[in-house]
């Protein structure tokens, strides 16, 4: 399918009691506003997370003071304007249904339907293992499909452990320990994933389908595209999108960056970002070879904000000008960051992955994030970040990669057998592990003839020795003391104990390892000296990178996309500023002329 781009996601979640609901809502005017803004795709509300439907439903609950068929009229008007439409339904949160069907709700371990902050979205959620709720969702999908929609957007389909009577009986039949929350979570994940696939199978061929809430690498083949929701001012942060895009594009070539116009979070009616801020997110999408979408929350009486869509139109007109070079292209990468394929216990994005993505972006390297089942051969360097788990298949693939001339960089515990303490890959046999730190130690850059200071690791690592034929790039010194209380003193000052026996980084041929979780540490502390160490190691393994741009500032981002006919170099410079609790972009930084970039 053609990549979705220049899209808009319109949230429309309404509490009961809005007496002037729909007073100024005009579907034709809304469609014209979207068309004038250059929008080509819109996610339209069919059923919101409160549980109200915005069409004459037989199964759901229409909004109390709604008249007519708001959703149907919007679909018709948008299609008339040449705009494709997807129906939004919320599968995980439906408070109107939940209060009438406690038997379809998720029970927590204490037997509660309602829990936590009752003004929060997820104070009560639905169980996907209940046949009645499954029939309800399939029926809602069947109703909205009658409108000749182009896609279905299923929101909040998060997997959460459930101890309702149906889940409990099913788990007992399988011999699952109900007190083992990890096992209960895995069961819930399996049931949620299974039903997502059932929902997909109910859609006709050609109907787009996206589920928000489940790991997209477990729905590969079921989803037509991936929408990466990220509001940098609302818990995600600016370190979220790039690593997510770097992994998502390896799962599905049709990836959309869904940012929003909000200052803080969804439903922030009065929070409008600056044009520069919206453009920043749009340009991030283009740099990562993704489509663009802007999220909004429509006012229940007045509809869309005309000034906002004039601004969106200005941004989207510039996107349209770039499309001859940005459409039908692929991202060009030289480094692969390896991660484990998701299951119910593994988040899509760890601190190590976010730190590696930030560090490599600042160093101007082009990278993808891939899992162990993907092809390693397109890359010149593979990075094994801290905490990576390796099975026999992965080990053999890495060995073939090394034998074919590829380079591998490990960090922290990645590639080290937990039981024996030895490196799993024979190519790393020039290194040995003497133990692990409990208190973070220090590293010192190897610089012949110069006395260099000990620098903080900030996270504990391995006590590693380098063997014959290897080059030590950084020495390591453990702390004098572990942090502890001995009855007399609390040992909180832990200076480096000078030692020449351990190394923090070593390389031999096309294999290198850094002893501590450097990418996690960089994500948490942003210590420039750690980035300098990683750069030294990577430069040894990858002496001729795709982009050479030493004169660009660290805040600049450079990427390559292409399609065989042309290669496009993207250069973007941004400095988000932390103000209060939000990273704010108010205006653009402009890169001065005269900088030398080599590709």
PDB file of N, CA and C in Angstrom, residues 172-267:
ATOM      1  N   UNK A 172      -6.234 -22.218  35.221  1.00  0.00           N
ATOM      2  CA  UNK A 172      -6.171 -23.414  36.060  1.00  0.00           C
ATOM      3  C   UNK A 172      -6.138 -24.676  35.204  1.00  0.00           C
ATOM      4  N   UNK A 173      -6.899 -24.681  34.111  1.00  0.00           N
ATOM      5  CA  UNK A 173      -6.872 -25.846  33.214  1.00  0.00           C
ATOM      6  C   UNK A 173      -5.484 -26.055  32.620  1.00  0.00           C
ATOM      7  N   UNK A 174      -4.760 -24.956  32.440  1.00  0.00           N
ATOM      8  CA  UNK A 174      -3.398 -25.053  31.884  1.00  0.00           C
ATOM      9  C   UNK A 174      -2.342 -25.298  32.962  1.00  0.00           C
ATOM     10  N   UNK A 175      -2.747 -25.265  34.205  1.00  0.00           N
ATOM     11  CA  UNK A 175      -1.780 -25.457  35.272  1.00  0.00           C
ATOM     12  C   UNK A 175      -0.965 -24.226  35.598  1.00  0.00           C
ATOM     13  N   UNK A 176      -1.487 -23.056  35.283  1.00  0.00           N
ATOM     14  CA  UNK A 176      -0.777 -21.807  35.553  1.00  0.00           C
ATOM     15  C   UNK A 176      -0.971 -21.421  37.011  1.00  0.00           C
ATOM     16  N   UNK A 177       0.095 -21.048  37.662  1.00  0.00           N
ATOM     17  CA  UNK A 177       0.058 -20.599  39.052  1.00  0.00           C
ATOM     18  C   UNK A 177      -0.532 -19.195  39.087  1.00  0.00           C
ATOM     19  N   UNK A 178      -1.699 -19.045  39.698  1.00  0.00           N
ATOM     20  CA  UNK A 178      -2.385 -17.754  39.716  1.00  0.00           C
ATOM     21  C   UNK A 178      -1.652 -16.712  40.546  1.00  0.00           C
ATOM     22  N   UNK A 179      -0.713 -17.143  41.377  1.00  0.00           N
ATOM     23  CA  UNK A 179       0.083 -16.203  42.164  1.00  0.00           C
ATOM     24  C   UNK A 179       1.342 -15.744  41.437  1.00  0.00           C
ATOM     25  N   UNK A 180       1.592 -16.339  40.285  1.00  0.00           N
ATOM     26  CA  UNK A 180       2.753 -15.978  39.472  1.00  0.00           C
ATOM     27  C   UNK A 180       2.312 -14.907  38.473  1.00  0.00           C
ATOM     28  N   UNK A 181       2.527 -13.643  38.832  1.00  0.00           N
ATOM     29  CA  UNK A 181       2.009 -12.560  37.995  1.00  0.00           C
ATOM     30  C   UNK A 181       2.623 -12.569  36.596  1.00  0.00           C
ATOM     31  N   UNK A 182       3.889 -12.983  36.477  1.00  0.00           N
ATOM     32  CA  UNK A 182       4.515 -13.054  35.154  1.00  0.00           C
ATOM     33  C   UNK A 182       3.800 -14.068  34.273  1.00  0.00           C
ATOM     34  N   UNK A 183       3.427 -15.240  34.857  1.00  0.00           N
ATOM     35  CA  UNK A 183       2.718 -16.260  34.088  1.00  0.00           C
ATOM     36  C   UNK A 183       1.313 -15.784  33.721  1.00  0.00           C
ATOM     37  N   UNK A 184       0.652 -15.098  34.652  1.00  0.00           N
ATOM     38  CA  UNK A 184      -0.680 -14.556  34.372  1.00  0.00           C
ATOM     39  C   UNK A 184      -0.597 -13.492  33.272  1.00  0.00           C
ATOM     40  N   UNK A 185       0.451 -12.672  33.317  1.00  0.00           N
ATOM     41  CA  UNK A 185       0.642 -11.638  32.292  1.00  0.00           C
ATOM     42  C   UNK A 185       0.882 -12.266  30.929  1.00  0.00           C
ATOM     43  N   UNK A 186       1.666 -13.338  30.875  1.00  0.00           N
ATOM     44  CA  UNK A 186       1.930 -14.011  29.608  1.00  0.00           C
ATOM     45  C   UNK A 186       0.655 -14.601  29.019  1.00  0.00           C
ATOM     46  N   UNK A 187      -0.189 -15.171  29.887  1.00  0.00           N
ATOM     47  CA  UNK A 187      -1.469 -15.703  29.424  1.00  0.00           C
ATOM     48  C   UNK A 187      -2.331 -14.586  28.841  1.00  0.00           C
ATOM     49  N   UNK A 188      -2.415 -13.452  29.543  1.00  0.00           N
ATOM     50  CA  UNK A 188      -3.208 -12.322  29.064  1.00  0.00           C
ATOM     51  C   UNK A 188      -2.671 -11.798  27.737  1.00  0.00           C
ATOM     52  N   UNK A 189      -1.335 -11.740  27.618  1.00  0.00           N
ATOM     53  CA  UNK A 189      -0.715 -11.273  26.381  1.00  0.00           C
ATOM     54  C   UNK A 189      -1.102 -12.184  25.219  1.00  0.00           C
ATOM     55  N   UNK A 190      -1.050 -13.487  25.436  1.00  0.00           N
ATOM     56  CA  UNK A 190      -1.410 -14.453  24.396  1.00  0.00           C
ATOM     57  C   UNK A 190      -2.859 -14.261  23.953  1.00  0.00           C
ATOM     58  N   UNK A 191      -3.774 -14.102  24.914  1.00  0.00           N
ATOM     59  CA  UNK A 191      -5.182 -13.932  24.586  1.00  0.00           C
ATOM     60  C   UNK A 191      -5.435 -12.617  23.850  1.00  0.00           C
ATOM     61  N   UNK A 192      -4.762 -11.560  24.274  1.00  0.00           N
ATOM     62  CA  UNK A 192      -4.926 -10.259  23.609  1.00  0.00           C
ATOM     63  C   UNK A 192      -4.406 -10.318  22.180  1.00  0.00           C
ATOM     64  N   UNK A 193      -3.243 -10.924  22.002  1.00  0.00           N
ATOM     65  CA  UNK A 193      -2.653 -11.051  20.677  1.00  0.00           C
ATOM     66  C   UNK A 193      -3.544 -11.887  19.768  1.00  0.00           C
ATOM     67  N   UNK A 194      -4.062 -12.981  20.286  1.00  0.00           N
ATOM     68  CA  UNK A 194      -4.939 -13.854  19.489  1.00  0.00           C
ATOM     69  C   UNK A 194      -6.175 -13.103  19.026  1.00  0.00           C
ATOM     70  N   UNK A 195      -6.771 -12.321  19.925  1.00  0.00           N
ATOM     71  CA  UNK A 195      -7.989 -11.629  19.520  1.00  0.00           C
ATOM     72  C   UNK A 195      -7.704 -10.504  18.532  1.00  0.00           C
ATOM     73  N   UNK A 196      -6.552  -9.856  18.649  1.00  0.00           N
ATOM     74  CA  UNK A 196      -6.183  -8.827  17.662  1.00  0.00           C
ATOM     75  C   UNK A 196      -6.135  -9.429  16.265  1.00  0.00           C
ATOM     76  N   UNK A 197      -5.633 -10.653  16.162  1.00  0.00           N
ATOM     77  CA  UNK A 197      -5.560 -11.321  14.861  1.00  0.00           C
ATOM     78  C   UNK A 197      -6.953 -11.730  14.370  1.00  0.00           C
ATOM     79  N   UNK A 198      -7.837 -12.123  15.303  1.00  0.00           N
ATOM     80  CA  UNK A 198      -9.226 -12.431  14.935  1.00  0.00           C
ATOM     81  C   UNK A 198      -9.904 -11.180  14.388  1.00  0.00           C
ATOM     82  N   UNK A 199      -9.677 -10.057  15.044  1.00  0.00           N
ATOM     83  CA  UNK A 199     -10.260  -8.794  14.599  1.00  0.00           C
ATOM     84  C   UNK A 199      -9.753  -8.434  13.209  1.00  0.00           C
ATOM     85  N   UNK A 200      -8.463  -8.662  12.964  1.00  0.00           N
ATOM     86  CA  UNK A 200      -7.912  -8.380  11.639  1.00  0.00           C
ATOM     87  C   UNK A 200      -8.550  -9.253  10.575  1.00  0.00           C
ATOM     88  N   UNK A 201      -8.760 -10.521  10.905  1.00  0.00           N
ATOM     89  CA  UNK A 201      -9.315 -11.451   9.908  1.00  0.00           C
ATOM     90  C   UNK A 201     -10.749 -11.107   9.541  1.00  0.00           C
ATOM     91  N   UNK A 202     -11.427 -10.310  10.377  1.00  0.00           N
ATOM     92  CA  UNK A 202     -12.808  -9.928  10.085  1.00  0.00           C
ATOM     93  C   UNK A 202     -12.893  -8.780   9.079  1.00  0.00           C
ATOM     94  N   UNK A 203     -11.759  -8.158   8.767  1.00  0.00           N
ATOM     95  CA  UNK A 203     -11.764  -7.020   7.854  1.00  0.00           C
ATOM     96  C   UNK A 203     -11.597  -7.482   6.413  1.00  0.00           C
ATOM     97  N   UNK A 204     -12.170  -6.764   5.470  1.00  0.00           N
ATOM     98  CA  UNK A 204     -12.007  -7.135   4.062  1.00  0.00           C
ATOM     99  C   UNK A 204     -10.594  -6.849   3.558  1.00  0.00           C
ATOM    100  N   UNK A 205     -10.213  -7.510   2.495  1.00  0.00           N
ATOM    101  CA  UNK A 205      -8.923  -7.241   1.874  1.00  0.00           C
ATOM    102  C   UNK A 205      -8.845  -5.771   1.468  1.00  0.00           C
ATOM    103  N   UNK A 206      -7.693  -5.187   1.690  1.00  0.00           N
ATOM    104  CA  UNK A 206      -7.497  -3.789   1.312  1.00  0.00           C
ATOM    105  C   UNK A 206      -7.850  -2.798   2.393  1.00  0.00           C
ATOM    106  N   UNK A 207      -8.499  -3.252   3.461  1.00  0.00           N
ATOM    107  CA  UNK A 207      -8.824  -2.350   4.563  1.00  0.00           C
ATOM    108  C   UNK A 207      -7.616  -2.261   5.490  1.00  0.00           C
ATOM    109  N   UNK A 208      -7.116  -1.065   5.698  1.00  0.00           N
ATOM    110  CA  UNK A 208      -5.950  -0.889   6.557  1.00  0.00           C
ATOM    111  C   UNK A 208      -6.306  -1.204   8.005  1.00  0.00           C
ATOM    112  N   UNK A 209      -5.306  -1.628   8.758  1.00  0.00           N
ATOM    113  CA  UNK A 209      -5.551  -2.068  10.131  1.00  0.00           C
ATOM    114  C   UNK A 209      -4.335  -1.753  10.975  1.00  0.00           C
ATOM    115  N   UNK A 210      -4.584  -1.067  12.101  1.00  0.00           N
ATOM    116  CA  UNK A 210      -3.506  -0.812  13.049  1.00  0.00           C
ATOM    117  C   UNK A 210      -4.034  -0.965  14.467  1.00  0.00           C
ATOM    118  N   UNK A 211      -3.265  -1.666  15.315  1.00  0.00           N
ATOM    119  CA  UNK A 211      -3.597  -1.845  16.726  1.00  0.00           C
ATOM    120  C   UNK A 211      -2.596  -1.064  17.556  1.00  0.00           C
ATOM    121  N   UNK A 212      -3.068  -0.138  18.360  1.00  0.00           N
ATOM    122  CA  UNK A 212      -2.204   0.645  19.235  1.00  0.00           C
ATOM    123  C   UNK A 212      -2.213   0.023  20.628  1.00  0.00           C
ATOM    124  N   UNK A 213      -1.066  -0.451  21.076  1.00  0.00           N
ATOM    125  CA  UNK A 213      -0.971  -1.013  22.413  1.00  0.00           C
ATOM    126  C   UNK A 213      -0.208  -2.312  22.479  1.00  0.00           C
ATOM    127  N   UNK A 214      -0.181  -3.068  21.381  1.00  0.00           N
ATOM    128  CA  UNK A 214       0.549  -4.334  21.339  1.00  0.00           C
ATOM    129  C   UNK A 214       1.879  -4.154  20.615  1.00  0.00           C
ATOM    130  N   UNK A 215       2.913  -4.921  20.979  1.00  0.00           N
ATOM    131  CA  UNK A 215       4.194  -4.804  20.280  1.00  0.00           C
ATOM    132  C   UNK A 215       4.030  -5.122  18.789  1.00  0.00           C
ATOM    133  N   UNK A 216       4.438  -4.182  17.950  1.00  0.00           N
ATOM    134  CA  UNK A 216       4.209  -4.384  16.517  1.00  0.00           C
ATOM    135  C   UNK A 216       5.052  -5.510  15.947  1.00  0.00           C
ATOM    136  N   UNK A 217       6.129  -5.901  16.630  1.00  0.00           N
ATOM    137  CA  UNK A 217       6.898  -7.018  16.091  1.00  0.00           C
ATOM    138  C   UNK A 217       6.236  -8.365  16.383  1.00  0.00           C
ATOM    139  N   UNK A 218       5.158  -8.368  17.168  1.00  0.00           N
ATOM    140  CA  UNK A 218       4.391  -9.585  17.370  1.00  0.00           C
ATOM    141  C   UNK A 218       3.143  -9.620  16.505  1.00  0.00           C
ATOM    142  N   UNK A 219       2.848  -8.529  15.815  1.00  0.00           N
ATOM    143  CA  UNK A 219       1.700  -8.476  14.896  1.00  0.00           C
ATOM    144  C   UNK A 219       2.161  -8.369  13.453  1.00  0.00           C
ATOM    145  N   UNK A 220       3.417  -8.694  13.207  1.00  0.00           N
ATOM    146  CA  UNK A 220       3.973  -8.572  11.871  1.00  0.00           C
ATOM    147  C   UNK A 220       3.143  -9.382  10.880  1.00  0.00           C
ATOM    148  N   UNK A 221       2.721  -8.719   9.806  1.00  0.00           N
ATOM    149  CA  UNK A 221       1.883  -9.372   8.811  1.00  0.00           C
ATOM    150  C   UNK A 221       0.408  -9.108   9.024  1.00  0.00           C
ATOM    151  N   UNK A 222       0.008  -8.775  10.247  1.00  0.00           N
ATOM    152  CA  UNK A 222      -1.399  -8.497  10.519  1.00  0.00           C
ATOM    153  C   UNK A 222      -1.720  -7.019  10.321  1.00  0.00           C
ATOM    154  N   UNK A 223      -0.787  -6.142  10.676  1.00  0.00           N
ATOM    155  CA  UNK A 223      -1.019  -4.710  10.541  1.00  0.00           C
ATOM    156  C   UNK A 223      -0.568  -4.221   9.167  1.00  0.00           C
ATOM    157  N   UNK A 224      -1.367  -3.356   8.578  1.00  0.00           N
ATOM    158  CA  UNK A 224      -1.013  -2.795   7.268  1.00  0.00           C
ATOM    159  C   UNK A 224       0.065  -1.737   7.380  1.00  0.00           C
ATOM    160  N   UNK A 225       0.169  -1.112   8.543  1.00  0.00           N
ATOM    161  CA  UNK A 225       1.128  -0.046   8.760  1.00  0.00           C
ATOM    162  C   UNK A 225       1.336   0.094  10.263  1.00  0.00           C
ATOM    163  N   UNK A 226       2.278   0.943  10.641  1.00  0.00           N
ATOM    164  CA  UNK A 226       2.559   1.211  12.056  1.00  0.00           C
ATOM    165  C   UNK A 226       2.463   2.705  12.294  1.00  0.00           C
ATOM    166  N   UNK A 227       1.696   3.097  13.304  1.00  0.00           N
ATOM    167  CA  UNK A 227       1.612   4.508  13.682  1.00  0.00           C
ATOM    168  C   UNK A 227       2.335   4.681  15.011  1.00  0.00           C
ATOM    169  N   UNK A 228       3.421   5.425  15.010  1.00  0.00           N
ATOM    170  CA  UNK A 228       4.222   5.655  16.201  1.00  0.00           C
ATOM    171  C   UNK A 228       3.723   6.919  16.889  1.00  0.00           C
ATOM    172  N   UNK A 229       2.949   6.722  17.946  1.00  0.00           N
ATOM    173  CA  UNK A 229       2.404   7.832  18.698  1.00  0.00           C
ATOM    174  C   UNK A 229       3.474   8.373  19.636  1.00  0.00           C
ATOM    175  N   UNK A 230       3.729   9.661  19.551  1.00  0.00           N
ATOM    176  CA  UNK A 230       4.772  10.252  20.394  1.00  0.00           C
ATOM    177  C   UNK A 230       4.508  11.745  20.550  1.00  0.00           C
ATOM    178  N   UNK A 231       4.119  12.129  21.749  1.00  0.00           N
ATOM    179  CA  UNK A 231       4.001  13.548  22.084  1.00  0.00           C
ATOM    180  C   UNK A 231       5.179  13.888  22.990  1.00  0.00           C
ATOM    181  N   UNK A 232       6.184  14.581  22.471  1.00  0.00           N
ATOM    182  CA  UNK A 232       7.412  14.780  23.257  1.00  0.00           C
ATOM    183  C   UNK A 232       7.200  15.456  24.602  1.00  0.00           C
ATOM    184  N   UNK A 233       6.089  16.146  24.796  1.00  0.00           N
ATOM    185  CA  UNK A 233       5.836  16.793  26.074  1.00  0.00           C
ATOM    186  C   UNK A 233       4.968  15.973  27.002  1.00  0.00           C
ATOM    187  N   UNK A 234       4.775  14.693  26.723  1.00  0.00           N
ATOM    188  CA  UNK A 234       3.791  13.920  27.484  1.00  0.00           C
ATOM    189  C   UNK A 234       4.308  12.541  27.849  1.00  0.00           C
ATOM    190  N   UNK A 235       5.492  12.488  28.440  1.00  0.00           N
ATOM    191  CA  UNK A 235       5.980  11.213  28.944  1.00  0.00           C
ATOM    192  C   UNK A 235       6.854  10.441  27.979  1.00  0.00           C
ATOM    193  N   UNK A 236       6.696  10.677  26.693  1.00  0.00           N
ATOM    194  CA  UNK A 236       7.546   9.980  25.720  1.00  0.00           C
ATOM    195  C   UNK A 236       8.940  10.621  25.670  1.00  0.00           C
ATOM    196  N   UNK A 237       8.999  11.911  25.394  1.00  0.00           N
ATOM    197  CA  UNK A 237      10.270  12.611  25.288  1.00  0.00           C
ATOM    198  C   UNK A 237      10.866  12.489  23.898  1.00  0.00           C
ATOM    199  N   UNK A 238      11.839  13.343  23.621  1.00  0.00           N
ATOM    200  CA  UNK A 238      12.439  13.384  22.290  1.00  0.00           C
ATOM    201  C   UNK A 238      13.388  12.222  22.026  1.00  0.00           C
ATOM    202  N   UNK A 239      13.697  11.413  23.037  1.00  0.00           N
ATOM    203  CA  UNK A 239      14.521  10.233  22.808  1.00  0.00           C
ATOM    204  C   UNK A 239      13.685   9.028  22.391  1.00  0.00           C
ATOM    205  N   UNK A 240      12.385   9.194  22.280  1.00  0.00           N
ATOM    206  CA  UNK A 240      11.500   8.062  22.024  1.00  0.00           C
ATOM    207  C   UNK A 240      11.369   7.727  20.544  1.00  0.00           C
ATOM    208  N   UNK A 241      11.099   8.748  19.717  1.00  0.00           N
ATOM    209  CA  UNK A 241      10.695   8.466  18.339  1.00  0.00           C
ATOM    210  C   UNK A 241      11.784   7.816  17.507  1.00  0.00           C
ATOM    211  N   UNK A 242      13.002   8.351  17.524  1.00  0.00           N
ATOM    212  CA  UNK A 242      14.037   7.854  16.596  1.00  0.00           C
ATOM    213  C   UNK A 242      14.340   6.371  16.811  1.00  0.00           C
ATOM    214  N   UNK A 243      14.587   5.891  18.046  1.00  0.00           N
ATOM    215  CA  UNK A 243      14.803   4.446  18.167  1.00  0.00           C
ATOM    216  C   UNK A 243      13.575   3.616  17.808  1.00  0.00           C
ATOM    217  N   UNK A 244      12.373   4.122  18.110  1.00  0.00           N
ATOM    218  CA  UNK A 244      11.172   3.381  17.728  1.00  0.00           C
ATOM    219  C   UNK A 244      11.043   3.282  16.210  1.00  0.00           C
ATOM    220  N   UNK A 245      11.317   4.386  15.526  1.00  0.00           N
ATOM    221  CA  UNK A 245      11.262   4.365  14.061  1.00  0.00           C
ATOM    222  C   UNK A 245      12.338   3.456  13.482  1.00  0.00           C
ATOM    223  N   UNK A 246      13.515   3.448  14.134  1.00  0.00           N
ATOM    224  CA  UNK A 246      14.624   2.626  13.641  1.00  0.00           C
ATOM    225  C   UNK A 246      14.297   1.144  13.695  1.00  0.00           C
ATOM    226  N   UNK A 247      13.431   0.758  14.637  1.00  0.00           N
ATOM    227  CA  UNK A 247      13.000  -0.642  14.742  1.00  0.00           C
ATOM    228  C   UNK A 247      11.746  -0.897  13.906  1.00  0.00           C
ATOM    229  N   UNK A 248      10.788   0.029  13.963  1.00  0.00           N
ATOM    230  CA  UNK A 248       9.511  -0.174  13.270  1.00  0.00           C
ATOM    231  C   UNK A 248       9.696  -0.348  11.768  1.00  0.00           C
ATOM    232  N   UNK A 249      10.608   0.411  11.168  1.00  0.00           N
ATOM    233  CA  UNK A 249      10.764   0.309   9.711  1.00  0.00           C
ATOM    234  C   UNK A 249      11.353  -1.026   9.289  1.00  0.00           C
ATOM    235  N   UNK A 250      11.947  -1.764  10.228  1.00  0.00           N
ATOM    236  CA  UNK A 250      12.419  -3.109   9.927  1.00  0.00           C
ATOM    237  C   UNK A 250      11.277  -4.126   9.979  1.00  0.00           C
ATOM    238  N   UNK A 251      10.164  -3.749  10.625  1.00  0.00           N
ATOM    239  CA  UNK A 251       8.991  -4.616  10.729  1.00  0.00           C
ATOM    240  C   UNK A 251       8.031  -4.353   9.582  1.00  0.00           C
ATOM    241  N   UNK A 252       7.847  -3.079   9.251  1.00  0.00           N
ATOM    242  CA  UNK A 252       6.861  -2.690   8.247  1.00  0.00           C
ATOM    243  C   UNK A 252       7.368  -1.423   7.557  1.00  0.00           C
ATOM    244  N   UNK A 253       7.433  -1.402   6.233  1.00  0.00           N
ATOM    245  CA  UNK A 253       7.960  -0.203   5.549  1.00  0.00           C
ATOM    246  C   UNK A 253       7.036   1.000   5.632  1.00  0.00           C
ATOM    247  N   UNK A 254       5.773   0.793   6.012  1.00  0.00           N
ATOM    248  CA  UNK A 254       4.808   1.891   6.080  1.00  0.00           C
ATOM    249  C   UNK A 254       4.678   2.344   7.530  1.00  0.00           C
ATOM    250  N   UNK A 255       5.537   3.282   7.939  1.00  0.00           N
ATOM    251  CA  UNK A 255       5.560   3.784   9.306  1.00  0.00           C
ATOM    252  C   UNK A 255       5.160   5.258   9.299  1.00  0.00           C
ATOM    253  N   UNK A 256       4.289   5.620  10.236  1.00  0.00           N
ATOM    254  CA  UNK A 256       3.793   6.992  10.353  1.00  0.00           C
ATOM    255  C   UNK A 256       4.157   7.531  11.734  1.00  0.00           C
ATOM    256  N   UNK A 257       4.693   8.719  11.782  1.00  0.00           N
ATOM    257  CA  UNK A 257       4.954   9.403  13.053  1.00  0.00           C
ATOM    258  C   UNK A 257       3.712  10.209  13.412  1.00  0.00           C
ATOM    259  N   UNK A 258       2.980   9.771  14.441  1.00  0.00           N
ATOM    260  CA  UNK A 258       1.822  10.518  14.908  1.00  0.00           C
ATOM    261  C   UNK A 258       2.247  11.400  16.076  1.00  0.00           C
ATOM    262  N   UNK A 259       2.557  12.648  15.760  1.00  0.00           N
ATOM    263  CA  UNK A 259       2.819  13.624  16.814  1.00  0.00           C
ATOM    264  C   UNK A 259       1.496  14.299  17.161  1.00  0.00           C
ATOM    265  N   UNK A 260       1.535  15.392  17.857  1.00  0.00           N
ATOM    266  CA  UNK A 260       0.305  16.101  18.190  1.00  0.00           C
ATOM    267  C   UNK A 260       0.563  17.584  18.310  1.00  0.00           C
ATOM    268  N   UNK A 261      -0.522  18.328  18.334  1.00  0.00           N
ATOM    269  CA  UNK A 261      -0.385  19.787  18.441  1.00  0.00           C
ATOM    270  C   UNK A 261      -0.328  20.224  19.895  1.00  0.00           C
ATOM    271  N   UNK A 262      -0.301  19.276  20.838  1.00  0.00           N
ATOM    272  CA  UNK A 262      -0.459  19.578  22.253  1.00  0.00           C
ATOM    273  C   UNK A 262       0.853  20.002  22.905  1.00  0.00           C
ATOM    274  N   UNK A 263       0.753  20.913  23.848  1.00  0.00           N
ATOM    275  CA  UNK A 263       1.903  21.297  24.663  1.00  0.00           C
ATOM    276  C   UNK A 263       2.272  20.184  25.638  1.00  0.00           C
ATOM    277  N   UNK A 264       1.278  19.549  26.258  1.00  0.00           N
ATOM    278  CA  UNK A 264       1.558  18.555  27.289  1.00  0.00           C
ATOM    279  C   UNK A 264       1.094  17.156  26.889  1.00  0.00           C
ATOM    280  N   UNK A 265      -0.198  16.920  26.704  1.00  0.00           N
ATOM    281  CA  UNK A 265      -0.658  15.564  26.427  1.00  0.00           C
ATOM    282  C   UNK A 265      -2.003  15.567  25.728  1.00  0.00           C
ATOM    283  N   UNK A 266      -2.445  14.370  25.349  1.00  0.00           N
ATOM    284  CA  UNK A 266      -3.743  14.236  24.690  1.00  0.00           C
ATOM    285  C   UNK A 266      -4.839  14.831  25.574  1.00  0.00           C
ATOM    286  N   UNK A 267      -5.775  15.522  24.937  1.00  0.00           N
ATOM    287  CA  UNK A 267      -6.849  16.160  25.681  1.00  0.00           C
ATOM    288  C   UNK A 267      -6.467  17.501  26.270  1.00  0.00           C
TER     289      UNK A 267
END
